[in-house]
């Protein structure tokens, strides 16, 4: 069994300040972990993924995430928020074998103010 | 990354009619496709998983006779909402994975979504 908990339903930041979106997971097997971003009425775009290589994963648009097995966390960060980062972010887990479906967190809405 | 094209992006239909949504993998063979439904301000709810050439596996609570899924080729899956009602109005998203068995890709690629409005 696997599950994902996104700890914040909404996060508000000012443009130019750091972003932290929190995600904790549970998985019976070695997990693959993903962060996806969704803009209004759009599909999902992959930001980054962890699949057992380096624990610090760099993605697109300046985002990165660190896999911490001891804390079962995969938090998403960005040093400096941009207005265009405002969107819904989903943390997703799948087991490493690939047999399981993707399990989505409930999402975190990132709001960026000028 | 790989591209998944979903069509149409928006559709409005009358209550009682059927609507077909297509999901195509443009540059890879999608051995597995997933169909999700997303309610306003909510996460994605998996409706069904389909493997090419076999019947779809539906999640509990999803009516398979209402939401017909066909995955006839490695690049195309369709979701048909039959006898649509206003409560079926929602945002539907497909995703696709390549590979199979131990070589299945862990990453899924998503279509752009379809906004269905039933009036």
JSON list of C-alpha atoms in Angstrom, two decimals:
[
{"chain": "A", "resi": 1, "resn": "UNK", "atom": "CA", "xyz": [0.00, 0.00, 0.00]},
{"chain": "A", "resi": 2, "resn": "UNK", "atom": "CA", "xyz": [1.13, 3.51, -0.64]},
{"chain": "A", "resi": 3, "resn": "UNK", "atom": "CA", "xyz": [-0.08, 6.96, 0.31]},
{"chain": "A", "resi": 4, "resn": "UNK", "atom": "CA", "xyz": [0.89, 10.58, 0.04]},
{"chain": "A", "resi": 5, "resn": "UNK", "atom": "CA", "xyz": [0.22, 13.45, 2.42]},
{"chain": "A", "resi": 6, "resn": "UNK", "atom": "CA", "xyz": [0.64, 17.02, 1.32]},
{"chain": "A", "resi": 7, "resn": "UNK", "atom": "CA", "xyz": [0.78, 18.92, 4.54]},
{"chain": "A", "resi": 8, "resn": "UNK", "atom": "CA", "xyz": [-0.54, 22.25, 3.29]},
{"chain": "A", "resi": 9, "resn": "UNK", "atom": "CA", "xyz": [-3.59, 22.83, 1.14]},
{"chain": "A", "resi": 10, "resn": "UNK", "atom": "CA", "xyz": [-2.48, 26.42, 0.43]},
{"chain": "A", "resi": 11, "resn": "UNK", "atom": "CA", "xyz": [0.89, 28.16, 0.59]},
{"chain": "A", "resi": 12, "resn": "UNK", "atom": "CA", "xyz": [1.24, 31.91, 0.07]},
{"chain": "A", "resi": 13, "resn": "UNK", "atom": "CA", "xyz": [4.55, 33.59, -0.70]},
{"chain": "A", "resi": 14, "resn": "UNK", "atom": "CA", "xyz": [5.73, 36.89, -2.05]},
{"chain": "A", "resi": 15, "resn": "UNK", "atom": "CA", "xyz": [7.50, 37.07, -5.38]},
{"chain": "A", "resi": 16, "resn": "UNK", "atom": "CA", "xyz": [11.22, 36.61, -4.92]},
{"chain": "A", "resi": 17, "resn": "UNK", "atom": "CA", "xyz": [10.94, 34.68, -1.65]},
{"chain": "A", "resi": 18, "resn": "UNK", "atom": "CA", "xyz": [11.63, 30.95, -1.19]},
{"chain": "A", "resi": 19, "resn": "UNK", "atom": "CA", "xyz": [9.00, 28.29, -1.78]},
{"chain": "A", "resi": 20, "resn": "UNK", "atom": "CA", "xyz": [8.55, 25.16, 0.33]},
{"chain": "A", "resi": 21, "resn": "UNK", "atom": "CA", "xyz": [5.81, 22.65, -0.46]},
{"chain": "A", "resi": 22, "resn": "UNK", "atom": "CA", "xyz": [5.77, 19.70, 1.90]},
{"chain": "A", "resi": 23, "resn": "UNK", "atom": "CA", "xyz": [5.10, 16.08, 1.07]},
{"chain": "A", "resi": 24, "resn": "UNK", "atom": "CA", "xyz": [5.31, 12.90, 3.13]},
{"chain": "A", "resi": 25, "resn": "UNK", "atom": "CA", "xyz": [4.80, 9.46, 1.70]},
{"chain": "A", "resi": 26, "resn": "UNK", "atom": "CA", "xyz": [4.42, 5.84, 2.69]},
{"chain": "A", "resi": 27, "resn": "UNK", "atom": "CA", "xyz": [5.16, 2.87, 0.48]},
{"chain": "A", "resi": 28, "resn": "UNK", "atom": "CA", "xyz": [5.61, -0.84, 0.97]},
{"chain": "A", "resi": 29, "resn": "UNK", "atom": "CA", "xyz": [8.31, -0.91, -1.66]},
{"chain": "A", "resi": 30, "resn": "UNK", "atom": "CA", "xyz": [11.08, 1.43, -2.77]},
{"chain": "A", "resi": 31, "resn": "UNK", "atom": "CA", "xyz": [9.13, 4.36, -4.09]},
{"chain": "A", "resi": 32, "resn": "UNK", "atom": "CA", "xyz": [9.31, 6.53, -7.15]},
{"chain": "A", "resi": 33, "resn": "UNK", "atom": "CA", "xyz": [8.25, 10.05, -6.29]},
{"chain": "A", "resi": 34, "resn": "UNK", "atom": "CA", "xyz": [7.10, 12.85, -8.52]},
{"chain": "A", "resi": 35, "resn": "UNK", "atom": "CA", "xyz": [6.01, 16.43, -8.34]},
{"chain": "A", "resi": 36, "resn": "UNK", "atom": "CA", "xyz": [3.52, 17.64, -10.93]},
{"chain": "A", "resi": 37, "resn": "UNK", "atom": "CA", "xyz": [2.21, 21.14, -11.50]},
{"chain": "A", "resi": 38, "resn": "UNK", "atom": "CA", "xyz": [-1.25, 21.96, -12.82]},
{"chain": "A", "resi": 39, "resn": "UNK", "atom": "CA", "xyz": [-2.32, 25.37, -14.05]},
{"chain": "A", "resi": 40, "resn": "UNK", "atom": "CA", "xyz": [-6.06, 26.13, -14.17]},
{"chain": "A", "resi": 41, "resn": "UNK", "atom": "CA", "xyz": [-7.97, 23.96, -16.64]},
{"chain": "A", "resi": 42, "resn": "UNK", "atom": "CA", "xyz": [-4.76, 22.33, -17.82]},
{"chain": "A", "resi": 43, "resn": "UNK", "atom": "CA", "xyz": [-3.27, 18.88, -17.62]},
{"chain": "A", "resi": 44, "resn": "UNK", "atom": "CA", "xyz": [-0.37, 17.97, -15.38]},
{"chain": "A", "resi": 45, "resn": "UNK", "atom": "CA", "xyz": [3.23, 18.80, -16.14]},
{"chain": "A", "resi": 46, "resn": "UNK", "atom": "CA", "xyz": [6.07, 16.87, -14.56]},
{"chain": "A", "resi": 47, "resn": "UNK", "atom": "CA", "xyz": [8.39, 19.09, -12.54]},
{"chain": "A", "resi": 48, "resn": "UNK", "atom": "CA", "xyz": [10.78, 16.44, -11.34]},
{"chain": "A", "resi": 49, "resn": "UNK", "atom": "CA", "xyz": [11.05, 12.80, -10.30]},
{"chain": "A", "resi": 50, "resn": "UNK", "atom": "CA", "xyz": [13.02, 10.61, -7.92]},
{"chain": "A", "resi": 51, "resn": "UNK", "atom": "CA", "xyz": [13.70, 7.02, -8.97]},
{"chain": "A", "resi": 52, "resn": "UNK", "atom": "CA", "xyz": [16.51, 5.82, -6.66]},
{"chain": "A", "resi": 53, "resn": "UNK", "atom": "CA", "xyz": [19.38, 7.82, -8.11]},
{"chain": "A", "resi": 54, "resn": "UNK", "atom": "CA", "xyz": [20.56, 11.05, -6.47]},
{"chain": "A", "resi": 55, "resn": "UNK", "atom": "CA", "xyz": [18.47, 12.02, -3.47]},
{"chain": "A", "resi": 56, "resn": "UNK", "atom": "CA", "xyz": [18.54, 15.70, -4.44]},
{"chain": "A", "resi": 57, "resn": "UNK", "atom": "CA", "xyz": [16.58, 16.03, -7.62]},
{"chain": "A", "resi": 58, "resn": "UNK", "atom": "CA", "xyz": [16.61, 19.10, -9.81]},
{"chain": "A", "resi": 59, "resn": "UNK", "atom": "CA", "xyz": [13.63, 19.83, -12.01]},
{"chain": "A", "resi": 60, "resn": "UNK", "atom": "CA", "xyz": [12.37, 22.41, -14.41]},
{"chain": "A", "resi": 61, "resn": "UNK", "atom": "CA", "xyz": [11.81, 26.10, -13.67]},
{"chain": "A", "resi": 62, "resn": "UNK", "atom": "CA", "xyz": [14.30, 26.14, -10.80]},
{"chain": "A", "resi": 63, "resn": "UNK", "atom": "CA", "xyz": [12.48, 23.63, -8.61]},
{"chain": "A", "resi": 64, "resn": "UNK", "atom": "CA", "xyz": [14.21, 20.89, -6.71]},
{"chain": "A", "resi": 65, "resn": "UNK", "atom": "CA", "xyz": [13.24, 18.25, -4.16]},
{"chain": "A", "resi": 66, "resn": "UNK", "atom": "CA", "xyz": [15.15, 16.11, -1.71]},
{"chain": "A", "resi": 67, "resn": "UNK", "atom": "CA", "xyz": [14.27, 12.49, -0.98]},
{"chain": "A", "resi": 68, "resn": "UNK", "atom": "CA", "xyz": [14.75, 11.78, 2.73]},
{"chain": "A", "resi": 69, "resn": "UNK", "atom": "CA", "xyz": [14.07, 8.15, 3.48]},
{"chain": "A", "resi": 70, "resn": "UNK", "atom": "CA", "xyz": [14.49, 8.54, 7.24]},
{"chain": "A", "resi": 71, "resn": "UNK", "atom": "CA", "xyz": [11.80, 11.21, 7.28]},
{"chain": "A", "resi": 72, "resn": "UNK", "atom": "CA", "xyz": [9.70, 9.67, 4.45]},
{"chain": "A", "resi": 73, "resn": "UNK", "atom": "CA", "xyz": [9.62, 13.12, 2.91]},
{"chain": "A", "resi": 74, "resn": "UNK", "atom": "CA", "xyz": [9.99, 14.61, -0.55]},
{"chain": "A", "resi": 75, "resn": "UNK", "atom": "CA", "xyz": [9.58, 18.35, -0.09]},
{"chain": "A", "resi": 76, "resn": "UNK", "atom": "CA", "xyz": [9.59, 20.67, -3.10]},
{"chain": "A", "resi": 77, "resn": "UNK", "atom": "CA", "xyz": [11.61, 23.89, -2.93]},
{"chain": "A", "resi": 78, "resn": "UNK", "atom": "CA", "xyz": [12.53, 26.86, -5.05]},
{"chain": "A", "resi": 79, "resn": "UNK", "atom": "CA", "xyz": [14.87, 29.64, -3.95]},
{"chain": "A", "resi": 80, "resn": "UNK", "atom": "CA", "xyz": [12.87, 32.49, -5.44]},
{"chain": "A", "resi": 81, "resn": "UNK", "atom": "CA", "xyz": [9.20, 32.43, -6.40]},
{"chain": "A", "resi": 82, "resn": "UNK", "atom": "CA", "xyz": [7.95, 33.89, -9.65]},
{"chain": "A", "resi": 83, "resn": "UNK", "atom": "CA", "xyz": [4.42, 35.02, -10.37]},
{"chain": "A", "resi": 84, "resn": "UNK", "atom": "CA", "xyz": [4.13, 32.30, -13.02]},
{"chain": "A", "resi": 85, "resn": "UNK", "atom": "CA", "xyz": [4.71, 29.65, -10.33]},
{"chain": "A", "resi": 86, "resn": "UNK", "atom": "CA", "xyz": [1.20, 30.21, -8.99]},
{"chain": "A", "resi": 87, "resn": "UNK", "atom": "CA", "xyz": [-0.57, 26.90, -9.60]},
{"chain": "A", "resi": 88, "resn": "UNK", "atom": "CA", "xyz": [-1.64, 23.64, -7.98]},
{"chain": "A", "resi": 89, "resn": "UNK", "atom": "CA", "xyz": [1.15, 21.21, -7.12]},
{"chain": "A", "resi": 90, "resn": "UNK", "atom": "CA", "xyz": [0.71, 17.48, -6.64]},
{"chain": "A", "resi": 91, "resn": "UNK", "atom": "CA", "xyz": [3.09, 15.09, -4.94]},
{"chain": "A", "resi": 92, "resn": "UNK", "atom": "CA", "xyz": [2.76, 11.59, -6.38]},
{"chain": "A", "resi": 93, "resn": "UNK", "atom": "CA", "xyz": [4.12, 8.19, -5.34]},
{"chain": "A", "resi": 94, "resn": "UNK", "atom": "CA", "xyz": [4.46, 4.97, -7.28]},
{"chain": "A", "resi": 95, "resn": "UNK", "atom": "CA", "xyz": [6.33, 1.87, -6.25]},
{"chain": "A", "resi": 96, "resn": "UNK", "atom": "CA", "xyz": [9.68, 1.35, -7.94]},
{"chain": "A", "resi": 97, "resn": "UNK", "atom": "CA", "xyz": [8.55, -1.76, -9.69]},
{"chain": "A", "resi": 98, "resn": "UNK", "atom": "CA", "xyz": [6.18, 0.29, -11.75]},
{"chain": "A", "resi": 99, "resn": "UNK", "atom": "CA", "xyz": [3.34, -2.14, -11.28]},
{"chain": "A", "resi": 100, "resn": "UNK", "atom": "CA", "xyz": [1.33, 0.11, -9.05]},
{"chain": "A", "resi": 101, "resn": "UNK", "atom": "CA", "xyz": [-0.72, 3.05, -10.15]},
{"chain": "A", "resi": 102, "resn": "UNK", "atom": "CA", "xyz": [0.18, 6.57, -9.22]},
{"chain": "A", "resi": 103, "resn": "UNK", "atom": "CA", "xyz": [-1.14, 7.74, -5.89]},
{"chain": "A", "resi": 104, "resn": "UNK", "atom": "CA", "xyz": [-1.77, 11.47, -5.71]},
{"chain": "A", "resi": 105, "resn": "UNK", "atom": "CA", "xyz": [-1.62, 13.81, -2.80]},
{"chain": "A", "resi": 106, "resn": "UNK", "atom": "CA", "xyz": [-4.54, 16.19, -2.37]},
{"chain": "A", "resi": 107, "resn": "UNK", "atom": "CA", "xyz": [-2.57, 19.06, -3.85]},
{"chain": "A", "resi": 108, "resn": "UNK", "atom": "CA", "xyz": [-1.14, 22.32, -2.61]},
{"chain": "A", "resi": 109, "resn": "UNK", "atom": "CA", "xyz": [-2.23, 25.59, -4.12]},
{"chain": "A", "resi": 110, "resn": "UNK", "atom": "CA", "xyz": [0.71, 27.98, -4.37]},
{"chain": "A", "resi": 111, "resn": "UNK", "atom": "CA", "xyz": [-0.26, 31.63, -4.32]},
{"chain": "A", "resi": 112, "resn": "UNK", "atom": "CA", "xyz": [2.35, 34.23, -5.27]},
{"chain": "A", "resi": 113, "resn": "UNK", "atom": "CA", "xyz": [1.81, 37.89, -4.47]},
{"chain": "A", "resi": 114, "resn": "UNK", "atom": "CA", "xyz": [3.72, 40.80, -6.00]},
{"chain": "B", "resi": 1, "resn": "UNK", "atom": "CA", "xyz": [9.42, 14.39, -22.19]},
{"chain": "B", "resi": 2, "resn": "UNK", "atom": "CA", "xyz": [6.94, 12.26, -24.04]},
{"chain": "B", "resi": 3, "resn": "UNK", "atom": "CA", "xyz": [3.75, 13.82, -25.34]},
{"chain": "B", "resi": 4, "resn": "UNK", "atom": "CA", "xyz": [0.20, 12.75, -24.64]},
{"chain": "B", "resi": 5, "resn": "UNK", "atom": "CA", "xyz": [-2.52, 14.49, -26.59]},
{"chain": "B", "resi": 6, "resn": "UNK", "atom": "CA", "xyz": [-6.07, 14.57, -25.29]},
{"chain": "B", "resi": 7, "resn": "UNK", "atom": "CA", "xyz": [-9.01, 15.71, -27.36]},
{"chain": "B", "resi": 8, "resn": "UNK", "atom": "CA", "xyz": [-11.29, 17.60, -27.13]},
{"chain": "B", "resi": 9, "resn": "UNK", "atom": "CA", "xyz": [-10.12, 20.10, -24.54]},
{"chain": "B", "resi": 10, "resn": "UNK", "atom": "CA", "xyz": [-13.68, 21.27, -23.93]},
{"chain": "B", "resi": 11, "resn": "UNK", "atom": "CA", "xyz": [-17.05, 19.75, -24.78]},
{"chain": "B", "resi": 12, "resn": "UNK", "atom": "CA", "xyz": [-20.60, 20.70, -23.98]},
{"chain": "B", "resi": 13, "resn": "UNK", "atom": "CA", "xyz": [-23.29, 18.11, -24.54]},
{"chain": "B", "resi": 14, "resn": "UNK", "atom": "CA", "xyz": [-26.97, 17.64, -23.85]},
{"chain": "B", "resi": 15, "resn": "UNK", "atom": "CA", "xyz": [-28.15, 15.40, -21.08]},
{"chain": "B", "resi": 16, "resn": "UNK", "atom": "CA", "xyz": [-28.71, 11.87, -22.34]},
{"chain": "B", "resi": 17, "resn": "UNK", "atom": "CA", "xyz": [-26.16, 11.98, -25.13]},
{"chain": "B", "resi": 18, "resn": "UNK", "atom": "CA", "xyz": [-22.77, 10.26, -25.22]},
{"chain": "B", "resi": 19, "resn": "UNK", "atom": "CA", "xyz": [-19.38, 11.90, -25.43]},
{"chain": "B", "resi": 20, "resn": "UNK", "atom": "CA", "xyz": [-16.09, 10.36, -26.51]},
{"chain": "B", "resi": 21, "resn": "UNK", "atom": "CA", "xyz": [-12.73, 11.63, -25.28]},
{"chain": "B", "resi": 22, "resn": "UNK", "atom": "CA", "xyz": [-9.53, 10.53, -27.01]},
{"chain": "B", "resi": 23, "resn": "UNK", "atom": "CA", "xyz": [-6.09, 10.15, -25.51]},
{"chain": "B", "resi": 24, "resn": "UNK", "atom": "CA", "xyz": [-3.11, 9.61, -27.78]},
{"chain": "B", "resi": 25, "resn": "UNK", "atom": "CA", "xyz": [0.55, 8.99, -27.04]},
{"chain": "B", "resi": 26, "resn": "UNK", "atom": "CA", "xyz": [2.37, 10.78, -29.82]},
{"chain": "B", "resi": 27, "resn": "UNK", "atom": "CA", "xyz": [5.94, 9.57, -29.51]},
{"chain": "B", "resi": 28, "resn": "UNK", "atom": "CA", "xyz": [5.90, 6.39, -27.46]},
{"chain": "B", "resi": 29, "resn": "UNK", "atom": "CA", "xyz": [3.91, 3.22, -27.09]},
{"chain": "B", "resi": 30, "resn": "UNK", "atom": "CA", "xyz": [1.54, 3.49, -24.19]},
{"chain": "B", "resi": 31, "resn": "UNK", "atom": "CA", "xyz": [1.13, 0.00, -22.82]},
{"chain": "B", "resi": 32, "resn": "UNK", "atom": "CA", "xyz": [-0.91, 1.33, -19.92]},
{"chain": "B", "resi": 33, "resn": "UNK", "atom": "CA", "xyz": [-3.29, 4.25, -19.85]},
{"chain": "B", "resi": 34, "resn": "UNK", "atom": "CA", "xyz": [-5.08, 5.76, -16.90]},
{"chain": "B", "resi": 35, "resn": "UNK", "atom": "CA", "xyz": [-8.23, 7.84, -16.78]},
{"chain": "B", "resi": 36, "resn": "UNK", "atom": "CA", "xyz": [-8.79, 10.32, -13.98]},
{"chain": "B", "resi": 37, "resn": "UNK", "atom": "CA", "xyz": [-11.58, 12.58, -12.95]},
{"chain": "B", "resi": 38, "resn": "UNK", "atom": "CA", "xyz": [-10.91, 15.81, -11.14]},
{"chain": "B", "resi": 39, "resn": "UNK", "atom": "CA", "xyz": [-13.55, 17.71, -9.23]},
{"chain": "B", "resi": 40, "resn": "UNK", "atom": "CA", "xyz": [-13.17, 21.45, -8.60]},
{"chain": "B", "resi": 41, "resn": "UNK", "atom": "CA", "xyz": [-10.35, 22.21, -6.16]},
{"chain": "B", "resi": 42, "resn": "UNK", "atom": "CA", "xyz": [-9.77, 18.50, -5.64]},
{"chain": "B", "resi": 43, "resn": "UNK", "atom": "CA", "xyz": [-7.09, 16.00, -6.46]},
{"chain": "B", "resi": 44, "resn": "UNK", "atom": "CA", "xyz": [-7.25, 13.48, -9.26]},
{"chain": "B", "resi": 45, "resn": "UNK", "atom": "CA", "xyz": [-9.46, 10.45, -8.75]},
{"chain": "B", "resi": 46, "resn": "UNK", "atom": "CA", "xyz": [-8.40, 7.36, -10.66]},
{"chain": "B", "resi": 47, "resn": "UNK", "atom": "CA", "xyz": [-11.33, 5.95, -12.60]},
{"chain": "B", "resi": 48, "resn": "UNK", "atom": "CA", "xyz": [-9.77, 3.07, -14.48]},
{"chain": "B", "resi": 49, "resn": "UNK", "atom": "CA", "xyz": [-6.57, 1.54, -15.77]},
{"chain": "B", "resi": 50, "resn": "UNK", "atom": "CA", "xyz": [-6.38, 0.02, -19.21]},
{"chain": "B", "resi": 51, "resn": "UNK", "atom": "CA", "xyz": [-3.75, -2.12, -20.84]},
{"chain": "B", "resi": 52, "resn": "UNK", "atom": "CA", "xyz": [-3.56, -2.34, -24.60]},
{"chain": "B", "resi": 53, "resn": "UNK", "atom": "CA", "xyz": [-5.74, -5.10, -25.96]},
{"chain": "B", "resi": 54, "resn": "UNK", "atom": "CA", "xyz": [-7.43, -6.02, -22.71]},
{"chain": "B", "resi": 55, "resn": "UNK", "atom": "CA", "xyz": [-10.42, -4.87, -20.69]},
{"chain": "B", "resi": 56, "resn": "UNK", "atom": "CA", "xyz": [-10.03, -1.90, -18.42]},
{"chain": "B", "resi": 57, "resn": "UNK", "atom": "CA", "xyz": [-9.82, -2.32, -14.66]},
{"chain": "B", "resi": 58, "resn": "UNK", "atom": "CA", "xyz": [-12.22, 0.05, -12.95]},
{"chain": "B", "resi": 59, "resn": "UNK", "atom": "CA", "xyz": [-11.83, 1.50, -9.50]},
{"chain": "B", "resi": 60, "resn": "UNK", "atom": "CA", "xyz": [-14.45, 0.82, -6.92]},
{"chain": "B", "resi": 61, "resn": "UNK", "atom": "CA", "xyz": [-17.51, 2.98, -7.38]},
{"chain": "B", "resi": 62, "resn": "UNK", "atom": "CA", "xyz": [-16.91, 3.75, -11.05]},
{"chain": "B", "resi": 63, "resn": "UNK", "atom": "CA", "xyz": [-19.65, 2.44, -13.33]},
{"chain": "B", "resi": 64, "resn": "UNK", "atom": "CA", "xyz": [-18.02, 0.58, -16.17]},
{"chain": "B", "resi": 65, "resn": "UNK", "atom": "CA", "xyz": [-21.19, 0.66, -18.28]},
{"chain": "B", "resi": 66, "resn": "UNK", "atom": "CA", "xyz": [-21.33, 4.40, -18.00]},
{"chain": "B", "resi": 67, "resn": "UNK", "atom": "CA", "xyz": [-17.67, 5.12, -18.56]},
{"chain": "B", "resi": 68, "resn": "UNK", "atom": "CA", "xyz": [-16.61, 2.93, -21.46]},
{"chain": "B", "resi": 69, "resn": "UNK", "atom": "CA", "xyz": [-12.89, 2.65, -21.98]},
{"chain": "B", "resi": 70, "resn": "UNK", "atom": "CA", "xyz": [-11.26, 1.26, -25.07]},
{"chain": "B", "resi": 71, "resn": "UNK", "atom": "CA", "xyz": [-7.51, 0.79, -25.49]},
{"chain": "B", "resi": 72, "resn": "UNK", "atom": "CA", "xyz": [-7.38, -0.80, -28.90]},
{"chain": "B", "resi": 73, "resn": "UNK", "atom": "CA", "xyz": [-3.86, 0.26, -29.85]},
{"chain": "B", "resi": 74, "resn": "UNK", "atom": "CA", "xyz": [-0.60, 1.20, -28.21]},
{"chain": "B", "resi": 75, "resn": "UNK", "atom": "CA", "xyz": [-1.15, 4.85, -29.01]},
{"chain": "B", "resi": 76, "resn": "UNK", "atom": "CA", "xyz": [-4.86, 5.42, -28.44]},
{"chain": "B", "resi": 77, "resn": "UNK", "atom": "CA", "xyz": [-7.32, 5.04, -25.62]},
{"chain": "B", "resi": 78, "resn": "UNK", "atom": "CA", "xyz": [-10.83, 6.43, -25.55]},
{"chain": "B", "resi": 79, "resn": "UNK", "atom": "CA", "xyz": [-13.24, 7.20, -22.74]},
{"chain": "B", "resi": 80, "resn": "UNK", "atom": "CA", "xyz": [-16.90, 7.36, -23.67]},
{"chain": "B", "resi": 81, "resn": "UNK", "atom": "CA", "xyz": [-19.32, 8.88, -21.19]},
{"chain": "B", "resi": 82, "resn": "UNK", "atom": "CA", "xyz": [-22.64, 7.27, -22.06]},
{"chain": "B", "resi": 83, "resn": "UNK", "atom": "CA", "xyz": [-26.02, 8.85, -21.39]},
{"chain": "B", "resi": 84, "resn": "UNK", "atom": "CA", "xyz": [-24.35, 11.81, -19.80]},
{"chain": "B", "resi": 85, "resn": "UNK", "atom": "CA", "xyz": [-26.02, 13.68, -16.96]},
{"chain": "B", "resi": 86, "resn": "UNK", "atom": "CA", "xyz": [-25.16, 17.04, -15.38]},
{"chain": "B", "resi": 87, "resn": "UNK", "atom": "CA", "xyz": [-23.46, 15.27, -12.46]},
{"chain": "B", "resi": 88, "resn": "UNK", "atom": "CA", "xyz": [-20.96, 13.83, -14.96]},
{"chain": "B", "resi": 89, "resn": "UNK", "atom": "CA", "xyz": [-19.70, 17.35, -15.63]},
{"chain": "B", "resi": 90, "resn": "UNK", "atom": "CA", "xyz": [-16.08, 17.39, -14.62]},
{"chain": "B", "resi": 91, "resn": "UNK", "atom": "CA", "xyz": [-12.48, 17.64, -15.75]},
{"chain": "B", "resi": 92, "resn": "UNK", "atom": "CA", "xyz": [-11.23, 14.33, -17.17]},
{"chain": "B", "resi": 93, "resn": "UNK", "atom": "CA", "xyz": [-7.53, 13.65, -17.57]},
{"chain": "B", "resi": 94, "resn": "UNK", "atom": "CA", "xyz": [-5.73, 10.72, -19.15]},
{"chain": "B", "resi": 95, "resn": "UNK", "atom": "CA", "xyz": [-2.19, 9.61, -18.60]},
{"chain": "B", "resi": 96, "resn": "UNK", "atom": "CA", "xyz": [0.00, 7.02, -20.26]},
{"chain": "B", "resi": 97, "resn": "UNK", "atom": "CA", "xyz": [2.97, 4.86, -19.40]},
{"chain": "B", "resi": 98, "resn": "UNK", "atom": "CA", "xyz": [5.27, 2.90, -21.67]},
{"chain": "B", "resi": 99, "resn": "UNK", "atom": "CA", "xyz": [7.03, -0.41, -21.13]},
{"chain": "B", "resi": 100, "resn": "UNK", "atom": "CA", "xyz": [5.64, -3.51, -19.48]},
{"chain": "B", "resi": 101, "resn": "UNK", "atom": "CA", "xyz": [6.34, -5.85, -16.60]},
{"chain": "B", "resi": 102, "resn": "UNK", "atom": "CA", "xyz": [9.74, -5.25, -15.06]},
{"chain": "B", "resi": 103, "resn": "UNK", "atom": "CA", "xyz": [10.50, -2.71, -17.78]},
{"chain": "B", "resi": 104, "resn": "UNK", "atom": "CA", "xyz": [7.46, -0.59, -17.13]},
{"chain": "B", "resi": 105, "resn": "UNK", "atom": "CA", "xyz": [8.33, 3.06, -16.92]},
{"chain": "B", "resi": 106, "resn": "UNK", "atom": "CA", "xyz": [7.53, 4.56, -13.56]},
{"chain": "B", "resi": 107, "resn": "UNK", "atom": "CA", "xyz": [6.80, 7.95, -15.04]},
{"chain": "B", "resi": 108, "resn": "UNK", "atom": "CA", "xyz": [3.39, 8.73, -16.51]},
{"chain": "B", "resi": 109, "resn": "UNK", "atom": "CA", "xyz": [2.70, 11.48, -18.97]},
{"chain": "B", "resi": 110, "resn": "UNK", "atom": "CA", "xyz": [-0.53, 13.41, -18.85]},
{"chain": "B", "resi": 111, "resn": "UNK", "atom": "CA", "xyz": [-2.91, 14.75, -21.43]},
{"chain": "B", "resi": 112, "resn": "UNK", "atom": "CA", "xyz": [-4.13, 18.33, -21.29]},
{"chain": "B", "resi": 113, "resn": "UNK", "atom": "CA", "xyz": [-7.49, 17.35, -19.86]},
{"chain": "B", "resi": 114, "resn": "UNK", "atom": "CA", "xyz": [-11.06, 17.63, -21.11]},
{"chain": "B", "resi": 115, "resn": "UNK", "atom": "CA", "xyz": [-13.62, 19.89, -19.50]},
{"chain": "B", "resi": 116, "resn": "UNK", "atom": "CA", "xyz": [-16.99, 18.18, -19.91]},
{"chain": "B", "resi": 117, "resn": "UNK", "atom": "CA", "xyz": [-20.15, 20.17, -19.28]},
{"chain": "B", "resi": 118, "resn": "UNK", "atom": "CA", "xyz": [-23.48, 18.39, -19.51]},
{"chain": "B", "resi": 119, "resn": "UNK", "atom": "CA", "xyz": [-26.49, 20.69, -19.84]}
]
